Short mmCIF file of C-alpha atoms and ligand atoms in Angstrom, two decimals:
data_model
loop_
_atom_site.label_atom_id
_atom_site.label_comp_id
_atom_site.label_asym_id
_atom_site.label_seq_id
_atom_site.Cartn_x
_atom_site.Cartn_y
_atom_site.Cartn_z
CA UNK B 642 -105.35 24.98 -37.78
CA UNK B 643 -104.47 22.21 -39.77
CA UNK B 644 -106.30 22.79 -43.51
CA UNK B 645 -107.47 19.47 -44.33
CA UNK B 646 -110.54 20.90 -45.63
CA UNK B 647 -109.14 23.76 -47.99
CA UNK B 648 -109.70 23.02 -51.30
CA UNK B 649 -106.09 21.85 -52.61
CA UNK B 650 -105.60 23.46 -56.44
CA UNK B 651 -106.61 27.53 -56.05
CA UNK B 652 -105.22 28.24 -59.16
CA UNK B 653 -101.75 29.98 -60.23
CA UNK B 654 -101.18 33.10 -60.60
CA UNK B 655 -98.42 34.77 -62.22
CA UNK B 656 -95.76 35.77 -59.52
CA UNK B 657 -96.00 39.37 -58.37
CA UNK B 658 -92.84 41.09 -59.94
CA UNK B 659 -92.96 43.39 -57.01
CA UNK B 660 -92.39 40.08 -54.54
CA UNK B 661 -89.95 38.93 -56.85
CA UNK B 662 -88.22 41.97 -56.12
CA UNK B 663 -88.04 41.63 -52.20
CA UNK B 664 -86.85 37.95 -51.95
CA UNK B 665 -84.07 39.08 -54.27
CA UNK B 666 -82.94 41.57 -51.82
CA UNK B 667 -83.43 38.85 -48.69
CA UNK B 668 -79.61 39.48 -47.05
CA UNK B 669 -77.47 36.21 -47.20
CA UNK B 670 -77.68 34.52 -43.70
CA UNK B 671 -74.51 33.15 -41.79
CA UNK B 672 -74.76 29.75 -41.60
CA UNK B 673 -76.45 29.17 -37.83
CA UNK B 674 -77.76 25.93 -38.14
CA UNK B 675 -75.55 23.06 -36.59
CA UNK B 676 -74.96 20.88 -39.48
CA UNK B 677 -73.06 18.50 -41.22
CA UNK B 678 -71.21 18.90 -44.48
CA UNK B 679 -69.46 15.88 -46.52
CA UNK B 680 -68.04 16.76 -49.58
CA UNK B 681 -68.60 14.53 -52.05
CA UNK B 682 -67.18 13.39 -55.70
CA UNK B 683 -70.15 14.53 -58.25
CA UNK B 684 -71.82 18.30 -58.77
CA UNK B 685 -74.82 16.68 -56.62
CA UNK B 686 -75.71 17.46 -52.95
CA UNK B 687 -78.41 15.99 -51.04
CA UNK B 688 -79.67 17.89 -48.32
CA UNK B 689 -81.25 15.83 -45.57
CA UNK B 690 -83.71 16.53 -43.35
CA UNK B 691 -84.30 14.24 -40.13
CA UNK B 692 -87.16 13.34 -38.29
CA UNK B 693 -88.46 14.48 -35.15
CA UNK B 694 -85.76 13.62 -32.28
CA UNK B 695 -83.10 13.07 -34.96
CA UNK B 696 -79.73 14.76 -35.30
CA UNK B 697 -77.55 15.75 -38.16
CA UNK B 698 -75.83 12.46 -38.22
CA UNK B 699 -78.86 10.73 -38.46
CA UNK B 700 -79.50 10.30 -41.86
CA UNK B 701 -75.84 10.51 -43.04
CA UNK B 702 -75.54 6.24 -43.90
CA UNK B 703 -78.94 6.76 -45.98
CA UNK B 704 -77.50 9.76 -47.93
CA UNK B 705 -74.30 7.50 -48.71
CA UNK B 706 -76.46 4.94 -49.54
CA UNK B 707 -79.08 7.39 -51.63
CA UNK B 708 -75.87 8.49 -53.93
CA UNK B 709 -72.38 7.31 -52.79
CA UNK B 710 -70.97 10.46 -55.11
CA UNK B 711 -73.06 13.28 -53.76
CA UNK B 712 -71.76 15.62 -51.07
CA UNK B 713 -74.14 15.71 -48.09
CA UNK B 714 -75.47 18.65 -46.35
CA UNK B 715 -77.18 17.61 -43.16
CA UNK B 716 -78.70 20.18 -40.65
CA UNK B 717 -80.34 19.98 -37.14
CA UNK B 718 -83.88 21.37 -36.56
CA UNK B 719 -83.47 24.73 -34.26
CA UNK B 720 -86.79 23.83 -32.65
CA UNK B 721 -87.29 21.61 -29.73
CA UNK B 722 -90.20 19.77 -28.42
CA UNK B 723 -89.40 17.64 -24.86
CA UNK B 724 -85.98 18.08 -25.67
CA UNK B 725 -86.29 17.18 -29.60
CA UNK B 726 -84.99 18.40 -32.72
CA UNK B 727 -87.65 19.82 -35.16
CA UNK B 728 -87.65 21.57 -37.80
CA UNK B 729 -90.91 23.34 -36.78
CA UNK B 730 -93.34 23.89 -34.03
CA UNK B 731 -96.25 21.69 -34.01
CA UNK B 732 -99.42 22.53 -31.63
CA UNK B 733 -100.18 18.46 -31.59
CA UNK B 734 -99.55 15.40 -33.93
CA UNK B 735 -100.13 16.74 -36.86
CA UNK B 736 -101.00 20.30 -36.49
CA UNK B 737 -98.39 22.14 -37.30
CA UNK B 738 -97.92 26.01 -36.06
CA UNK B 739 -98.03 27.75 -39.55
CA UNK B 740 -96.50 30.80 -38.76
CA UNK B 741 -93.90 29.15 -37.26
CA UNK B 742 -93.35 26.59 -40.26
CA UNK B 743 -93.34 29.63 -42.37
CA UNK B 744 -90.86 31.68 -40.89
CA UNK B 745 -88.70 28.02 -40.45
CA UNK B 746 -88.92 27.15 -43.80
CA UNK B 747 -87.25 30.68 -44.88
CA UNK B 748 -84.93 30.16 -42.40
CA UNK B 749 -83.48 27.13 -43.84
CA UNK B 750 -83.78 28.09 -47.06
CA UNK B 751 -81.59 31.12 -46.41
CA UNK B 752 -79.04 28.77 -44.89
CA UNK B 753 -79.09 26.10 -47.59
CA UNK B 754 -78.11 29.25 -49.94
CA UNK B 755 -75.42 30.56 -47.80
CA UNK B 756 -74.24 27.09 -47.22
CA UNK B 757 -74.14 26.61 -51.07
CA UNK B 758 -71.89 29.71 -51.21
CA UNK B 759 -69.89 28.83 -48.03
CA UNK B 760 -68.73 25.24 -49.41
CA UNK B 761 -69.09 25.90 -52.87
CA UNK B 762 -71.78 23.82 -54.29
CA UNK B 763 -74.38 24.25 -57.10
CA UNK B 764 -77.89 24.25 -55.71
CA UNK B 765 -79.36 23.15 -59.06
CA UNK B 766 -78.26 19.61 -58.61
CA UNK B 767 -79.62 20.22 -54.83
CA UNK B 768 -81.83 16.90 -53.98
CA UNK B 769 -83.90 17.59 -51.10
CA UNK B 770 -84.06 13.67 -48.91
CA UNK B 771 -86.06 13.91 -45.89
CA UNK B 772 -88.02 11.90 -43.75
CA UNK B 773 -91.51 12.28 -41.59
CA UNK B 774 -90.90 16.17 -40.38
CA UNK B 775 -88.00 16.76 -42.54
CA UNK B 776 -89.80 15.80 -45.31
CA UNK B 777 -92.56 18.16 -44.10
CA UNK B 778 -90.34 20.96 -43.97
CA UNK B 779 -88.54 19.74 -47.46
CA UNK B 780 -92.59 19.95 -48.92
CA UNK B 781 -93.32 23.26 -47.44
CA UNK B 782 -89.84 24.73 -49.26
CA UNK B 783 -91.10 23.43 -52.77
CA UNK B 784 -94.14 25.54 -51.83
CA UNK B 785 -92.96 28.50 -50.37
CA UNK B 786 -89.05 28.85 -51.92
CA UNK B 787 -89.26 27.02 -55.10
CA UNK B 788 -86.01 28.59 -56.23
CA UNK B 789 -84.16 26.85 -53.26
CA UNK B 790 -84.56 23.10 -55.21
CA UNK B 791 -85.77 21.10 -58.13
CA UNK B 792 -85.36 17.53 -56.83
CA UNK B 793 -86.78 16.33 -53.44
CA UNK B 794 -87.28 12.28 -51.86
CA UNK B 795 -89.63 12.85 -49.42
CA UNK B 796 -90.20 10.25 -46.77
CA UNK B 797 -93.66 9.48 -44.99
CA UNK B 798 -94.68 13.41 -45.97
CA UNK B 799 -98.05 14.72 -45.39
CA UNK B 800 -99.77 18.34 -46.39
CA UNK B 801 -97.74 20.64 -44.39
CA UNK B 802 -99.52 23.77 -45.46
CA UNK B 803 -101.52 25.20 -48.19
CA UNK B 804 -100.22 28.49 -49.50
CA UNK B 805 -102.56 31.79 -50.70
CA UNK B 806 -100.70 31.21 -54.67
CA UNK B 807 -99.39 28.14 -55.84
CA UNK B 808 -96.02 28.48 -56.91
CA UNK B 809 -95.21 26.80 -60.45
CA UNK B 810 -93.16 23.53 -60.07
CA UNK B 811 -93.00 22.32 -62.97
CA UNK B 812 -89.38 21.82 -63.26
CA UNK B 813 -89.69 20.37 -60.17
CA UNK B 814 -89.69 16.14 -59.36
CA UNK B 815 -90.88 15.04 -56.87
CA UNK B 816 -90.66 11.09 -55.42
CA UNK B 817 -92.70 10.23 -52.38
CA UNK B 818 -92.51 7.60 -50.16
CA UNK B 819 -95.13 6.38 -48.04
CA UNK B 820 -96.18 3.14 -45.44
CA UNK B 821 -99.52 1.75 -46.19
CA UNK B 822 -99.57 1.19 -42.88
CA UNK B 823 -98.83 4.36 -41.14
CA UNK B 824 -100.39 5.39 -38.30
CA UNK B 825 -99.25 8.76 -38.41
CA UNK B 826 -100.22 9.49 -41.99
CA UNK B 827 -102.89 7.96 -43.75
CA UNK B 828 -102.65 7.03 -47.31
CA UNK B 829 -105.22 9.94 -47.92
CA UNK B 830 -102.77 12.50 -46.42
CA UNK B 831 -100.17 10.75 -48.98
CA UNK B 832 -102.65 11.46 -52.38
CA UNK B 833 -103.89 15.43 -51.17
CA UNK B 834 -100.10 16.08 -50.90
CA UNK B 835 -99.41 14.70 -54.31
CA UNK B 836 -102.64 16.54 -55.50
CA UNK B 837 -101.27 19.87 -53.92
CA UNK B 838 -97.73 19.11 -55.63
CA UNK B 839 -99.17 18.32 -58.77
CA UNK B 840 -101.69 20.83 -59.19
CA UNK B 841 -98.28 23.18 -58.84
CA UNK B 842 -97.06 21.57 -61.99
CA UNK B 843 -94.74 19.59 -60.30
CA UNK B 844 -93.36 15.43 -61.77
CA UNK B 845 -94.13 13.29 -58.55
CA UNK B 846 -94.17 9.28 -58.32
CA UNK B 847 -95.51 8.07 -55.10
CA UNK B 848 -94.50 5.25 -54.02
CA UNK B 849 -96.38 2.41 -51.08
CA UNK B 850 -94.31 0.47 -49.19
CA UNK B 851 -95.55 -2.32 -47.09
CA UNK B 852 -94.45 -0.41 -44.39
CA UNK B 853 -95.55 1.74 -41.31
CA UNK B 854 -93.86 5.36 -40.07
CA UNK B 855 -90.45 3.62 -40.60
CA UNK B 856 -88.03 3.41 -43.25
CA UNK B 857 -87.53 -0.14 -45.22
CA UNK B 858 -84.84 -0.97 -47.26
CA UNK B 859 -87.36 -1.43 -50.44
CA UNK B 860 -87.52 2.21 -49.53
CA UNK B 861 -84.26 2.84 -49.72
CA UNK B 862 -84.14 0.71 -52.82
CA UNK B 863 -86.70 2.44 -54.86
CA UNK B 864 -85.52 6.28 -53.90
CA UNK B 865 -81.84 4.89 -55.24
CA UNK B 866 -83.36 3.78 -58.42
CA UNK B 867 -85.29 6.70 -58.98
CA UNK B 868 -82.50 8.88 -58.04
CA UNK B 869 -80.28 7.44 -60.88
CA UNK B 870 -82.82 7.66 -63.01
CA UNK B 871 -82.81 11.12 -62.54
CA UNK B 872 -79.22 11.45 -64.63
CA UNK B 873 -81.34 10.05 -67.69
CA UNK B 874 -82.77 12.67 -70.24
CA UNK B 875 -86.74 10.72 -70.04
CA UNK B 876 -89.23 10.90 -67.66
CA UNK B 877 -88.94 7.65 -66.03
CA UNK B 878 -91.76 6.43 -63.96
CA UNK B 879 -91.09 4.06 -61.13
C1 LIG J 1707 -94.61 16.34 -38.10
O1 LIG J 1707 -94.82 16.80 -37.00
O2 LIG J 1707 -93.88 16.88 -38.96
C2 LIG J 1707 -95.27 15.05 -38.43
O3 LIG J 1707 -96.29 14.80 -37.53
C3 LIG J 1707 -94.30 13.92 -38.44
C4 LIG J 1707 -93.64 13.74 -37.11
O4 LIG J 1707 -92.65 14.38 -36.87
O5 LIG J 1707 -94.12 12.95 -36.30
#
């Protein structure tokens, strides 16, 4: 069931030590996700996430344009729906299986930290850059394997879950951009899922285009300025 009416900020609790304890003893996956990996000339990595029916090549131009320095680590969604990529099941448009989306989201956070150890790069300059379901699956990381990322672009993102304990983001920024135009999610979709991410502590700027479900290049534009930005000691807002 999608939980569009679950009250968005539960309150955080103080992790459970005991929890702690089990994700720290999580065994290091081989990396079994066809991906992409281009090294790059900086300590910063974007990992991109593409959108339903997309590939690992899809969003490889944006990430050069995003950062021309970072090395880019671009995996394929294991699930398939008619034939396309995901990176989780959905039960319709925008009802998303949550057990599945839980277990996925694991899943490629334990190969985003073998892949860090496989090619060598530091996953706290890891910047998260995905769009429509990748950005979906980016959000639901944040929430349920903070540790896996600080720094995430999300794309045309909605609420993909709610979970029992908020984790606490707030080292975490966050830059969302949305279409005020999109059919597939509404501008009220857009604000609960920068409730949810601020409640959690975390820095988000949201961001309208004049846009629908697709990308723009003011898109583009603004997620490059805000990325630089990043490099600066201040808070910018953009
Ligand atoms: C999703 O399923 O993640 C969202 O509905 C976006 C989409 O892929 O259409």
């Amino acid at each position: 069931m999608r939980p569009s009416s679950q009250p968005l900020c539960l309150g955080r609790r103080p992790p459970n030590p005991l929890f702690l304890g089990i994700q720290r003893l999580r065994p290091v996956m081989s990396t079994d996700f066809i991906h992409e990996f281009v090294p790059g000339n900086s300590n910063r990595t974007l990992l991109l996430l593409h959108g339903t029916g997309g590939n690992e090549r899809d969003l490889i131009a944006i990430g050069r344009e995003l950062d021309p320095n970072a090395a880019l680590l671009s995996p394929r969604g294991k699930v398939l729906e008619n034939g396309m990529p995901r990176f989780f099941r959905r039960l319709a448009e925008g009802v998303f299986d949550l057990e599945d989306l839980k277990h996925r989201a694991n899943e490629l956070a334990d190969f985003v930290t073998s892949a860090a150890q496989h090619y060598g790069f530091a996953t706290d300059q890891l910047v998260a850059v995905g769009y429509s379901n990748g950005a979906n699956i980016a959000a639901s990381m944040l929430l349920l394997r903070p540790e896996i990322m600080h720094r995430a672009i999300l794309f045309r993102a909605m609420v993909p879950l709610i979970p029992d304990t908020l984790p606490d983001l707030s080292s975490v920024r966050i830059w969302i951009g949305a279409g005020d135009q999109d059919p597939i999610v509404p501008a009220s979709e857009t604000k609960r899922l920068v409730e949810l991410l601020r409640c959690a502590g975390a820095d988000v700027t949201i961001r309208f285009a004049k846009a629908g479900h697709g990308l723009t290049n003011n898109d583009l534009e603004a997620a490059r300025h805000w990325l630089r930005a990043l490099n600066k000691p201040t808070r910018e807002k953009l």
